[in-house]
JSON list of C-alpha atoms in Angstrom, two decimals:
[
{"chain": "W", "resi": 1, "resn": "MET", "atom": "CA", "xyz": [72.57, -225.02, 120.87]},
{"chain": "W", "resi": 2, "resn": "ILE", "atom": "CA", "xyz": [70.28, -223.15, 122.83]},
{"chain": "W", "resi": 3, "resn": "THR", "atom": "CA", "xyz": [70.73, -220.27, 120.88]},
{"chain": "W", "resi": 4, "resn": "PHE", "atom": "CA", "xyz": [70.36, -221.27, 117.38]},
{"chain": "W", "resi": 5, "resn": "TYR", "atom": "CA", "xyz": [66.38, -223.16, 118.80]},
{"chain": "W", "resi": 6, "resn": "VAL", "atom": "CA", "xyz": [66.06, -219.50, 119.67]},
{"chain": "W", "resi": 7, "resn": "ILE", "atom": "CA", "xyz": [66.87, -218.64, 116.43]},
{"chain": "W", "resi": 8, "resn": "ILE", "atom": "CA", "xyz": [64.72, -220.64, 114.71]},
{"chain": "W", "resi": 9, "resn": "ILE", "atom": "CA", "xyz": [61.79, -220.26, 117.06]},
{"chain": "W", "resi": 10, "resn": "SER", "atom": "CA", "xyz": [62.38, -216.03, 116.28]},
{"chain": "W", "resi": 11, "resn": "LEU", "atom": "CA", "xyz": [62.40, -217.21, 111.88]},
{"chain": "W", "resi": 12, "resn": "GLY", "atom": "CA", "xyz": [58.90, -219.72, 113.12]},
{"chain": "W", "resi": 13, "resn": "ALA", "atom": "CA", "xyz": [57.01, -216.68, 114.85]},
{"chain": "W", "resi": 14, "resn": "LEU", "atom": "CA", "xyz": [58.60, -214.38, 112.16]},
{"chain": "W", "resi": 15, "resn": "GLY", "atom": "CA", "xyz": [57.48, -216.30, 109.25]},
{"chain": "W", "resi": 16, "resn": "ALA", "atom": "CA", "xyz": [53.87, -216.60, 110.50]},
{"chain": "W", "resi": 17, "resn": "ILE", "atom": "CA", "xyz": [53.23, -212.72, 111.51]},
{"chain": "W", "resi": 18, "resn": "CYS", "atom": "CA", "xyz": [54.41, -211.94, 107.93]},
{"chain": "W", "resi": 19, "resn": "ALA", "atom": "CA", "xyz": [51.63, -215.15, 106.58]},
{"chain": "W", "resi": 20, "resn": "VAL", "atom": "CA", "xyz": [49.26, -213.16, 108.75]},
{"chain": "W", "resi": 21, "resn": "LEU", "atom": "CA", "xyz": [50.04, -209.64, 107.61]},
{"chain": "W", "resi": 22, "resn": "ILE", "atom": "CA", "xyz": [50.62, -210.59, 103.78]},
{"chain": "W", "resi": 23, "resn": "ALA", "atom": "CA", "xyz": [46.48, -212.22, 104.39]},
{"chain": "W", "resi": 24, "resn": "THR", "atom": "CA", "xyz": [45.96, -208.84, 105.44]},
{"chain": "W", "resi": 25, "resn": "VAL", "atom": "CA", "xyz": [46.86, -207.16, 102.39]},
{"chain": "W", "resi": 26, "resn": "LEU", "atom": "CA", "xyz": [45.35, -209.21, 100.57]},
{"chain": "W", "resi": 27, "resn": "HIS", "atom": "CA", "xyz": [41.90, -208.84, 102.27]},
{"chain": "W", "resi": 28, "resn": "LEU", "atom": "CA", "xyz": [42.22, -204.98, 102.57]},
{"chain": "W", "resi": 29, "resn": "SER", "atom": "CA", "xyz": [42.70, -205.42, 98.72]},
{"chain": "W", "resi": 30, "resn": "ARG", "atom": "CA", "xyz": [40.42, -207.18, 97.82]},
{"chain": "W", "resi": 31, "resn": "LYS", "atom": "CA", "xyz": [37.59, -204.90, 100.52]},
{"chain": "W", "resi": 32, "resn": "LEU", "atom": "CA", "xyz": [38.56, -202.21, 98.91]},
{"chain": "W", "resi": 33, "resn": "ALA", "atom": "CA", "xyz": [39.05, -203.58, 95.07]},
{"chain": "W", "resi": 34, "resn": "LYS", "atom": "CA", "xyz": [35.38, -204.57, 95.23]},
{"chain": "W", "resi": 35, "resn": "GLN", "atom": "CA", "xyz": [34.21, -201.06, 97.29]},
{"chain": "W", "resi": 36, "resn": "SER", "atom": "CA", "xyz": [36.17, -199.26, 94.21]},
{"chain": "W", "resi": 37, "resn": "TYR", "atom": "CA", "xyz": [33.96, -201.02, 92.05]},
{"chain": "W", "resi": 38, "resn": "GLN", "atom": "CA", "xyz": [30.26, -200.43, 93.89]},
{"chain": "W", "resi": 39, "resn": "LEU", "atom": "CA", "xyz": [31.46, -196.77, 93.85]},
{"chain": "W", "resi": 40, "resn": "GLN", "atom": "CA", "xyz": [32.07, -197.01, 89.60]},
{"chain": "W", "resi": 41, "resn": "HIS", "atom": "CA", "xyz": [28.85, -199.60, 89.24]},
{"chain": "W", "resi": 42, "resn": "GLY", "atom": "CA", "xyz": [26.67, -196.47, 91.75]},
{"chain": "W", "resi": 43, "resn": "LEU", "atom": "CA", "xyz": [27.99, -193.20, 89.00]},
{"chain": "W", "resi": 44, "resn": "GLN", "atom": "CA", "xyz": [27.71, -195.28, 86.31]},
{"chain": "W", "resi": 45, "resn": "ASN", "atom": "CA", "xyz": [24.30, -196.01, 87.14]},
{"chain": "W", "resi": 46, "resn": "LEU", "atom": "CA", "xyz": [23.02, -192.55, 88.02]},
{"chain": "W", "resi": 47, "resn": "ARG", "atom": "CA", "xyz": [25.54, -191.05, 84.83]},
{"chain": "W", "resi": 48, "resn": "TYR", "atom": "CA", "xyz": [22.84, -193.28, 83.95]},
{"chain": "W", "resi": 49, "resn": "GLU", "atom": "CA", "xyz": [19.67, -192.37, 85.25]},
{"chain": "W", "resi": 50, "resn": "MET", "atom": "CA", "xyz": [21.07, -188.80, 84.72]},
{"chain": "W", "resi": 51, "resn": "ASN", "atom": "CA", "xyz": [20.79, -189.25, 81.14]},
{"chain": "W", "resi": 52, "resn": "THR", "atom": "CA", "xyz": [17.41, -191.08, 80.64]},
{"chain": "W", "resi": 53, "resn": "LYS", "atom": "CA", "xyz": [16.11, -187.91, 81.88]},
{"chain": "W", "resi": 54, "resn": "LEU", "atom": "CA", "xyz": [17.76, -186.16, 78.91]},
{"chain": "W", "resi": 55, "resn": "TYR", "atom": "CA", "xyz": [16.13, -189.21, 76.48]},
{"chain": "W", "resi": 56, "resn": "PRO", "atom": "CA", "xyz": [13.06, -187.36, 76.06]},
{"chain": "W", "resi": 57, "resn": "LEU", "atom": "CA", "xyz": [13.64, -184.19, 75.45]},
{"chain": "W", "resi": 58, "resn": "GLU", "atom": "CA", "xyz": [16.88, -185.00, 73.14]},
{"chain": "W", "resi": 59, "resn": "LYS", "atom": "CA", "xyz": [14.17, -187.53, 71.12]},
{"chain": "W", "resi": 60, "resn": "SER", "atom": "CA", "xyz": [11.81, -184.43, 70.45]},
{"chain": "W", "resi": 61, "resn": "PHE", "atom": "CA", "xyz": [14.35, -182.08, 69.09]},
{"chain": "W", "resi": 62, "resn": "TYR", "atom": "CA", "xyz": [15.44, -184.57, 66.66]},
{"chain": "W", "resi": 63, "resn": "THR", "atom": "CA", "xyz": [11.47, -184.83, 65.37]},
{"chain": "W", "resi": 64, "resn": "GLN", "atom": "CA", "xyz": [11.33, -181.61, 65.07]},
{"chain": "W", "resi": 65, "resn": "ILE", "atom": "CA", "xyz": [14.20, -181.52, 62.84]},
{"chain": "W", "resi": 66, "resn": "HIS", "atom": "CA", "xyz": [13.51, -181.34, 58.90]},
{"chain": "W", "resi": 67, "resn": "GLY", "atom": "CA", "xyz": [15.23, -183.59, 56.91]},
{"chain": "W", "resi": 68, "resn": "SER", "atom": "CA", "xyz": [14.83, -187.01, 55.44]},
{"chain": "W", "resi": 69, "resn": "GLU", "atom": "CA", "xyz": [16.57, -189.63, 57.03]},
{"chain": "W", "resi": 70, "resn": "GLU", "atom": "CA", "xyz": [18.81, -191.60, 55.65]},
{"chain": "W", "resi": 71, "resn": "ILE", "atom": "CA", "xyz": [19.99, -195.67, 56.83]},
{"chain": "W", "resi": 72, "resn": "VAL", "atom": "CA", "xyz": [23.87, -195.43, 56.49]},
{"chain": "W", "resi": 73, "resn": "TYR", "atom": "CA", "xyz": [24.35, -199.08, 58.68]},
{"chain": "W", "resi": 74, "resn": "ASP", "atom": "CA", "xyz": [21.19, -201.90, 58.74]},
{"chain": "W", "resi": 75, "resn": "GLY", "atom": "CA", "xyz": [21.96, -204.82, 60.67]},
{"chain": "W", "resi": 76, "resn": "ARG", "atom": "CA", "xyz": [18.19, -206.17, 60.66]},
{"chain": "W", "resi": 77, "resn": "ALA", "atom": "CA", "xyz": [18.35, -208.60, 58.07]},
{"chain": "W", "resi": 78, "resn": "PHE", "atom": "CA", "xyz": [21.76, -209.29, 57.66]},
{"chain": "W", "resi": 79, "resn": "VAL", "atom": "CA", "xyz": [25.00, -209.12, 60.25]},
{"chain": "W", "resi": 80, "resn": "ASP", "atom": "CA", "xyz": [28.10, -209.23, 58.75]},
{"chain": "W", "resi": 81, "resn": "ALA", "atom": "CA", "xyz": [31.33, -210.66, 60.99]},
{"chain": "W", "resi": 82, "resn": "ASN", "atom": "CA", "xyz": [33.70, -208.12, 59.38]},
{"chain": "W", "resi": 83, "resn": "ASP", "atom": "CA", "xyz": [30.30, -205.33, 60.44]},
{"chain": "W", "resi": 84, "resn": "PHE", "atom": "CA", "xyz": [32.77, -205.46, 64.47]},
{"chain": "W", "resi": 85, "resn": "THR", "atom": "CA", "xyz": [35.94, -205.80, 65.60]},
{"chain": "W", "resi": 86, "resn": "GLY", "atom": "CA", "xyz": [36.67, -205.70, 69.72]},
{"chain": "W", "resi": 87, "resn": "ASN", "atom": "CA", "xyz": [38.94, -205.85, 72.26]},
{"chain": "W", "resi": 88, "resn": "GLY", "atom": "CA", "xyz": [39.33, -206.03, 75.90]},
{"chain": "W", "resi": 89, "resn": "ALA", "atom": "CA", "xyz": [40.01, -202.24, 77.50]},
{"chain": "W", "resi": 90, "resn": "LEU", "atom": "CA", "xyz": [40.18, -200.55, 80.69]},
{"chain": "W", "resi": 91, "resn": "ALA", "atom": "CA", "xyz": [37.81, -198.70, 82.25]},
{"chain": "W", "resi": 92, "resn": "TRP", "atom": "CA", "xyz": [37.81, -195.30, 82.59]},
{"chain": "W", "resi": 93, "resn": "ASP", "atom": "CA", "xyz": [38.02, -194.17, 86.59]},
{"chain": "W", "resi": 94, "resn": "TYR", "atom": "CA", "xyz": [35.34, -190.96, 87.13]},
{"chain": "W", "resi": 95, "resn": "VAL", "atom": "CA", "xyz": [36.68, -190.66, 90.27]},
{"chain": "W", "resi": 96, "resn": "ALA", "atom": "CA", "xyz": [40.78, -190.35, 89.17]},
{"chain": "W", "resi": 97, "resn": "HIS", "atom": "CA", "xyz": [39.86, -189.10, 86.26]},
{"chain": "W", "resi": 98, "resn": "ARG", "atom": "CA", "xyz": [42.20, -191.47, 85.03]},
{"chain": "W", "resi": 99, "resn": "PHE", "atom": "CA", "xyz": [42.45, -194.64, 83.00]},
{"chain": "W", "resi": 100, "resn": "ALA", "atom": "CA", "xyz": [42.17, -197.55, 86.42]},
{"chain": "W", "resi": 101, "resn": "GLY", "atom": "CA", "xyz": [42.03, -201.11, 87.31]},
{"chain": "W", "resi": 102, "resn": "GLY", "atom": "CA", "xyz": [42.18, -204.20, 85.21]},
{"chain": "W", "resi": 103, "resn": "LYS", "atom": "CA", "xyz": [41.78, -204.81, 81.25]},
{"chain": "W", "resi": 104, "resn": "GLY", "atom": "CA", "xyz": [38.14, -206.40, 80.90]},
{"chain": "W", "resi": 105, "resn": "GLU", "atom": "CA", "xyz": [38.85, -209.41, 79.41]},
{"chain": "W", "resi": 106, "resn": "GLY", "atom": "CA", "xyz": [35.69, -211.67, 76.95]},
{"chain": "W", "resi": 107, "resn": "SER", "atom": "CA", "xyz": [34.75, -212.59, 73.60]},
{"chain": "W", "resi": 108, "resn": "HIS", "atom": "CA", "xyz": [32.67, -211.28, 71.26]},
{"chain": "W", "resi": 109, "resn": "GLU", "atom": "CA", "xyz": [30.04, -213.64, 68.57]},
{"chain": "W", "resi": 110, "resn": "ILE", "atom": "CA", "xyz": [27.11, -212.65, 65.14]},
{"chain": "W", "resi": 111, "resn": "LYS", "atom": "CA", "xyz": [25.48, -215.93, 65.69]},
{"chain": "W", "resi": 112, "resn": "ASP", "atom": "CA", "xyz": [21.40, -215.47, 63.47]},
{"chain": "W", "resi": 113, "resn": "ASN", "atom": "CA", "xyz": [21.96, -211.53, 63.84]},
{"chain": "W", "resi": 114, "resn": "VAL", "atom": "CA", "xyz": [22.37, -211.44, 67.09]},
{"chain": "W", "resi": 115, "resn": "ILE", "atom": "CA", "xyz": [25.53, -209.61, 68.35]},
{"chain": "W", "resi": 116, "resn": "THR", "atom": "CA", "xyz": [26.71, -211.05, 71.60]},
{"chain": "W", "resi": 117, "resn": "VAL", "atom": "CA", "xyz": [29.20, -209.48, 74.03]},
{"chain": "W", "resi": 118, "resn": "SER", "atom": "CA", "xyz": [30.35, -212.59, 77.17]},
{"chain": "W", "resi": 119, "resn": "ARG", "atom": "CA", "xyz": [31.92, -211.14, 79.64]},
{"chain": "W", "resi": 120, "resn": "SER", "atom": "CA", "xyz": [34.90, -213.84, 81.41]},
{"chain": "W", "resi": 121, "resn": "ASN", "atom": "CA", "xyz": [35.28, -210.42, 84.15]},
{"chain": "W", "resi": 122, "resn": "THR", "atom": "CA", "xyz": [33.65, -207.67, 85.69]},
{"chain": "W", "resi": 123, "resn": "ALA", "atom": "CA", "xyz": [36.88, -205.42, 85.44]},
{"chain": "W", "resi": 124, "resn": "GLY", "atom": "CA", "xyz": [37.05, -202.66, 82.52]},
{"chain": "W", "resi": 125, "resn": "ARG", "atom": "CA", "xyz": [35.30, -202.82, 79.29]},
{"chain": "W", "resi": 126, "resn": "TYR", "atom": "CA", "xyz": [34.60, -204.63, 76.01]},
{"chain": "W", "resi": 127, "resn": "GLU", "atom": "CA", "xyz": [35.20, -202.24, 72.68]},
{"chain": "W", "resi": 128, "resn": "LEU", "atom": "CA", "xyz": [32.68, -203.17, 70.13]},
{"chain": "W", "resi": 129, "resn": "TYR", "atom": "CA", "xyz": [33.43, -201.26, 67.03]},
{"chain": "W", "resi": 130, "resn": "LEU", "atom": "CA", "xyz": [31.17, -200.67, 64.21]},
{"chain": "W", "resi": 131, "resn": "LYS", "atom": "CA", "xyz": [33.42, -201.11, 61.09]},
{"chain": "W", "resi": 132, "resn": "HIS", "atom": "CA", "xyz": [31.52, -200.79, 57.62]},
{"chain": "W", "resi": 133, "resn": "PHE", "atom": "CA", "xyz": [29.02, -197.68, 56.95]},
{"chain": "W", "resi": 134, "resn": "VAL", "atom": "CA", "xyz": [27.60, -196.48, 53.81]},
{"chain": "W", "resi": 135, "resn": "PHE", "atom": "CA", "xyz": [27.13, -192.72, 53.05]},
{"chain": "W", "resi": 136, "resn": "ASP", "atom": "CA", "xyz": [25.45, -191.47, 50.41]},
{"chain": "W", "resi": 137, "resn": "GLY", "atom": "CA", "xyz": [26.15, -194.90, 48.38]},
{"chain": "W", "resi": 138, "resn": "VAL", "atom": "CA", "xyz": [30.14, -195.78, 49.39]},
{"chain": "W", "resi": 139, "resn": "ASN", "atom": "CA", "xyz": [31.09, -197.78, 52.05]},
{"chain": "W", "resi": 140, "resn": "CYS", "atom": "CA", "xyz": [32.95, -196.07, 54.20]},
{"chain": "W", "resi": 141, "resn": "SER", "atom": "CA", "xyz": [34.59, -198.45, 57.61]},
{"chain": "W", "resi": 142, "resn": "THR", "atom": "CA", "xyz": [34.34, -194.66, 59.87]},
{"chain": "W", "resi": 143, "resn": "VAL", "atom": "CA", "xyz": [31.40, -191.76, 59.62]},
{"chain": "W", "resi": 144, "resn": "PRO", "atom": "CA", "xyz": [33.66, -189.35, 56.96]},
{"chain": "W", "resi": 145, "resn": "ALA", "atom": "CA", "xyz": [34.16, -185.08, 57.50]},
{"chain": "W", "resi": 146, "resn": "SER", "atom": "CA", "xyz": [31.81, -183.78, 55.74]},
{"chain": "W", "resi": 147, "resn": "THR", "atom": "CA", "xyz": [32.55, -180.10, 54.11]},
{"chain": "W", "resi": 148, "resn": "SER", "atom": "CA", "xyz": [29.26, -179.39, 53.25]},
{"chain": "W", "resi": 149, "resn": "GLN", "atom": "CA", "xyz": [27.57, -179.68, 57.05]},
{"chain": "W", "resi": 150, "resn": "ASP", "atom": "CA", "xyz": [29.09, -178.61, 60.42]},
{"chain": "W", "resi": 151, "resn": "ILE", "atom": "CA", "xyz": [26.97, -181.42, 62.32]},
{"chain": "W", "resi": 152, "resn": "ARG", "atom": "CA", "xyz": [25.95, -184.73, 61.85]},
{"chain": "W", "resi": 153, "resn": "ARG", "atom": "CA", "xyz": [22.63, -185.80, 62.95]},
{"chain": "W", "resi": 154, "resn": "PHE", "atom": "CA", "xyz": [22.76, -190.14, 63.76]},
{"chain": "W", "resi": 155, "resn": "ARG", "atom": "CA", "xyz": [19.49, -191.68, 64.99]},
{"chain": "W", "resi": 156, "resn": "LEU", "atom": "CA", "xyz": [20.16, -195.21, 66.12]},
{"chain": "W", "resi": 157, "resn": "THR", "atom": "CA", "xyz": [17.84, -198.56, 67.64]},
{"chain": "W", "resi": 158, "resn": "CYS", "atom": "CA", "xyz": [18.11, -201.70, 68.06]},
{"chain": "W", "resi": 159, "resn": "GLU", "atom": "CA", "xyz": [17.57, -204.03, 71.29]},
{"chain": "W", "resi": 160, "resn": "VAL", "atom": "CA", "xyz": [18.35, -205.36, 74.05]},
{"chain": "W", "resi": 161, "resn": "LYS", "atom": "CA", "xyz": [18.82, -208.06, 76.35]},
{"chain": "W", "resi": 162, "resn": "LYS", "atom": "CA", "xyz": [20.83, -209.50, 79.81]},
{"chain": "W", "resi": 163, "resn": "GLN", "atom": "CA", "xyz": [22.64, -212.76, 80.35]},
{"chain": "W", "resi": 164, "resn": "ASN", "atom": "CA", "xyz": [22.87, -213.88, 84.54]},
{"chain": "W", "resi": 165, "resn": "ALA", "atom": "CA", "xyz": [23.95, -210.58, 85.29]},
{"chain": "W", "resi": 166, "resn": "SER", "atom": "CA", "xyz": [23.67, -206.48, 84.74]},
{"chain": "W", "resi": 167, "resn": "HIS", "atom": "CA", "xyz": [25.43, -204.65, 81.81]},
{"chain": "W", "resi": 168, "resn": "SER", "atom": "CA", "xyz": [26.03, -201.44, 80.97]},
{"chain": "W", "resi": 169, "resn": "LEU", "atom": "CA", "xyz": [26.15, -200.38, 77.32]},
{"chain": "W", "resi": 170, "resn": "ARG", "atom": "CA", "xyz": [28.16, -196.68, 76.15]},
{"chain": "W", "resi": 171, "resn": "PHE", "atom": "CA", "xyz": [27.67, -195.71, 72.44]},
{"chain": "W", "resi": 172, "resn": "VAL", "atom": "CA", "xyz": [29.93, -193.64, 71.52]},
{"chain": "W", "resi": 173, "resn": "PHE", "atom": "CA", "xyz": [31.01, -191.49, 68.19]},
{"chain": "W", "resi": 174, "resn": "LYS", "atom": "CA", "xyz": [35.18, -190.82, 68.54]},
{"chain": "W", "resi": 175, "resn": "GLY", "atom": "CA", "xyz": [37.08, -188.46, 66.99]},
{"chain": "W", "resi": 176, "resn": "GLU", "atom": "CA", "xyz": [39.25, -190.28, 64.78]},
{"chain": "W", "resi": 177, "resn": "ASP", "atom": "CA", "xyz": [41.81, -188.26, 65.26]},
{"chain": "W", "resi": 178, "resn": "SER", "atom": "CA", "xyz": [41.75, -186.26, 67.39]},
{"chain": "W", "resi": 179, "resn": "LYS", "atom": "CA", "xyz": [40.56, -188.59, 69.93]},
{"chain": "W", "resi": 180, "resn": "GLU", "atom": "CA", "xyz": [38.18, -187.08, 71.57]},
{"chain": "W", "resi": 181, "resn": "VAL", "atom": "CA", "xyz": [34.50, -188.12, 72.25]},
{"chain": "W", "resi": 182, "resn": "LEU", "atom": "CA", "xyz": [31.97, -185.83, 70.31]},
{"chain": "W", "resi": 183, "resn": "ASP", "atom": "CA", "xyz": [28.92, -187.45, 71.70]},
{"chain": "W", "resi": 184, "resn": "GLU", "atom": "CA", "xyz": [27.96, -190.61, 74.25]},
{"chain": "W", "resi": 185, "resn": "LYS", "atom": "CA", "xyz": [24.96, -192.29, 75.50]},
{"chain": "W", "resi": 186, "resn": "ASP", "atom": "CA", "xyz": [24.77, -194.66, 78.28]},
{"chain": "W", "resi": 187, "resn": "TYR", "atom": "CA", "xyz": [22.05, -198.10, 78.93]},
{"chain": "W", "resi": 188, "resn": "VAL", "atom": "CA", "xyz": [22.13, -200.12, 81.40]},
{"chain": "W", "resi": 189, "resn": "VAL", "atom": "CA", "xyz": [21.09, -204.07, 80.85]},
{"chain": "W", "resi": 190, "resn": "PHE", "atom": "CA", "xyz": [18.91, -204.86, 83.72]},
{"chain": "W", "resi": 191, "resn": "ASN", "atom": "CA", "xyz": [15.97, -206.87, 81.25]},
{"chain": "W", "resi": 192, "resn": "PRO", "atom": "CA", "xyz": [16.67, -210.90, 80.75]},
{"chain": "W", "resi": 193, "resn": "ASP", "atom": "CA", "xyz": [14.39, -209.67, 77.51]},
{"chain": "W", "resi": 194, "resn": "TRP", "atom": "CA", "xyz": [14.72, -207.91, 74.56]},
{"chain": "W", "resi": 195, "resn": "GLU", "atom": "CA", "xyz": [13.39, -204.38, 74.57]},
{"chain": "W", "resi": 196, "resn": "LYS", "atom": "CA", "xyz": [13.94, -201.71, 72.49]},
{"chain": "W", "resi": 197, "resn": "VAL", "atom": "CA", "xyz": [16.50, -199.10, 72.39]},
{"chain": "W", "resi": 198, "resn": "GLU", "atom": "CA", "xyz": [16.58, -195.92, 70.66]},
{"chain": "W", "resi": 199, "resn": "LEU", "atom": "CA", "xyz": [19.44, -193.12, 71.10]},
{"chain": "W", "resi": 200, "resn": "HIS", "atom": "CA", "xyz": [19.93, -189.99, 69.29]},
{"chain": "W", "resi": 201, "resn": "PHE", "atom": "CA", "xyz": [23.47, -188.42, 68.46]},
{"chain": "W", "resi": 202, "resn": "TRP", "atom": "CA", "xyz": [24.46, -184.87, 67.85]},
{"chain": "W", "resi": 203, "resn": "VAL", "atom": "CA", "xyz": [28.37, -186.03, 66.18]},
{"chain": "W", "resi": 204, "resn": "SER", "atom": "CA", "xyz": [30.58, -182.66, 64.09]},
{"chain": "W", "resi": 205, "resn": "ALA", "atom": "CA", "xyz": [30.85, -182.82, 60.85]},
{"chain": "W", "resi": 206, "resn": "LYS", "atom": "CA", "xyz": [34.61, -181.67, 61.18]},
{"chain": "W", "resi": 207, "resn": "GLU", "atom": "CA", "xyz": [36.63, -185.25, 61.06]},
{"chain": "W", "resi": 208, "resn": "ALA", "atom": "CA", "xyz": [36.30, -188.45, 60.31]},
{"chain": "W", "resi": 209, "resn": "SER", "atom": "CA", "xyz": [34.79, -190.67, 63.35]},
{"chain": "W", "resi": 210, "resn": "ILE", "atom": "CA", "xyz": [34.55, -193.96, 64.50]},
{"chain": "W", "resi": 211, "resn": "PHE", "atom": "CA", "xyz": [31.70, -195.40, 66.43]},
{"chain": "W", "resi": 212, "resn": "ARG", "atom": "CA", "xyz": [32.28, -198.37, 69.25]},
{"chain": "W", "resi": 213, "resn": "ILE", "atom": "CA", "xyz": [29.65, -200.19, 71.68]},
{"chain": "W", "resi": 214, "resn": "ASP", "atom": "CA", "xyz": [31.21, -200.39, 75.51]},
{"chain": "W", "resi": 215, "resn": "ASP", "atom": "CA", "xyz": [29.93, -203.45, 77.74]},
{"chain": "W", "resi": 216, "resn": "LEU", "atom": "CA", "xyz": [31.50, -201.34, 80.44]},
{"chain": "W", "resi": 217, "resn": "CYS", "atom": "CA", "xyz": [30.46, -202.08, 84.50]},
{"chain": "W", "resi": 218, "resn": "VAL", "atom": "CA", "xyz": [29.60, -205.73, 84.45]},
{"chain": "W", "resi": 219, "resn": "LEU", "atom": "CA", "xyz": [27.85, -206.84, 87.44]},
{"chain": "W", "resi": 220, "resn": "GLU", "atom": "CA", "xyz": [28.69, -210.74, 87.48]},
{"chain": "W", "resi": 221, "resn": "ALA", "atom": "CA", "xyz": [31.22, -212.74, 85.54]},
{"chain": "W", "resi": 222, "resn": "PRO", "atom": "CA", "xyz": [30.94, -215.06, 83.48]},
{"chain": "W", "resi": 223, "resn": "SER", "atom": "CA", "xyz": [27.86, -212.83, 81.94]},
{"chain": "W", "resi": 224, "resn": "ALA", "atom": "CA", "xyz": [27.47, -211.71, 78.46]},
{"chain": "W", "resi": 225, "resn": "VAL", "atom": "CA", "xyz": [24.49, -208.92, 76.78]},
{"chain": "W", "resi": 226, "resn": "GLN", "atom": "CA", "xyz": [22.79, -209.27, 73.99]},
{"chain": "W", "resi": 227, "resn": "ILE", "atom": "CA", "xyz": [22.08, -207.11, 70.56]},
{"chain": "W", "resi": 228, "resn": "ARG", "atom": "CA", "xyz": [19.58, -207.06, 67.59]},
{"chain": "W", "resi": 229, "resn": "ASN", "atom": "CA", "xyz": [18.54, -205.09, 65.35]},
{"chain": "W", "resi": 230, "resn": "LEU", "atom": "CA", "xyz": [20.89, -202.87, 64.79]},
{"chain": "W", "resi": 231, "resn": "VAL", "atom": "CA", "xyz": [19.89, -199.35, 62.94]},
{"chain": "W", "resi": 232, "resn": "LEU", "atom": "CA", "xyz": [22.12, -196.65, 62.66]},
{"chain": "W", "resi": 233, "resn": "MET", "atom": "CA", "xyz": [20.68, -193.56, 60.83]},
{"chain": "W", "resi": 234, "resn": "GLU", "atom": "CA", "xyz": [21.43, -189.57, 59.61]},
{"chain": "W", "resi": 235, "resn": "LYS", "atom": "CA", "xyz": [18.60, -187.16, 59.42]},
{"chain": "W", "resi": 236, "resn": "LYS", "atom": "CA", "xyz": [19.80, -184.83, 56.11]}
]
């Protein structure tokens, strides 16, 4: 009988030890996840700071190029619900050089010509794909390849603001077949009021490309970022 009670007590002690170990592991996991997020957020802000120093130079170079601009997407007067599709995705870990972490959770809504990306978590990213362009009078779902030029030059303007927390937006041109990033620009939205954005892109015309806006490095959730008056122009 004494042996039986000893076994029961031993099992109880073992269970308590296991509970403490599990709690410790969970605590460390949450701590590491938080540190990893803070590192990624810090790297994203550093990337943004480095890029913004180049943006004025890119604008100066773009304006010196002779040619006229043609609007290939205009979201100032009307934004159709079918102009954009969206989905959650994993974020790229610049430290590990791979996709990592949890998948971004959220949704987007278009109301009164304002695009709102709402996030329910801080992990991953939310991808917003622009699916309507007009090139030479033809409606397209992607940026078409061109045999008459090697590089397409684009200027993007819009207004953005945050709701509840800062968000990082990444504007990306990506090869439809190669899946390679052809050009991308980052913009961190700190302002709760509308602020103007102007970005310039140089995109290979050798293959068709997609254009998307990534919402990533969300500081808090739930929160949202809003975009309006999005215009994409090509300098011919």
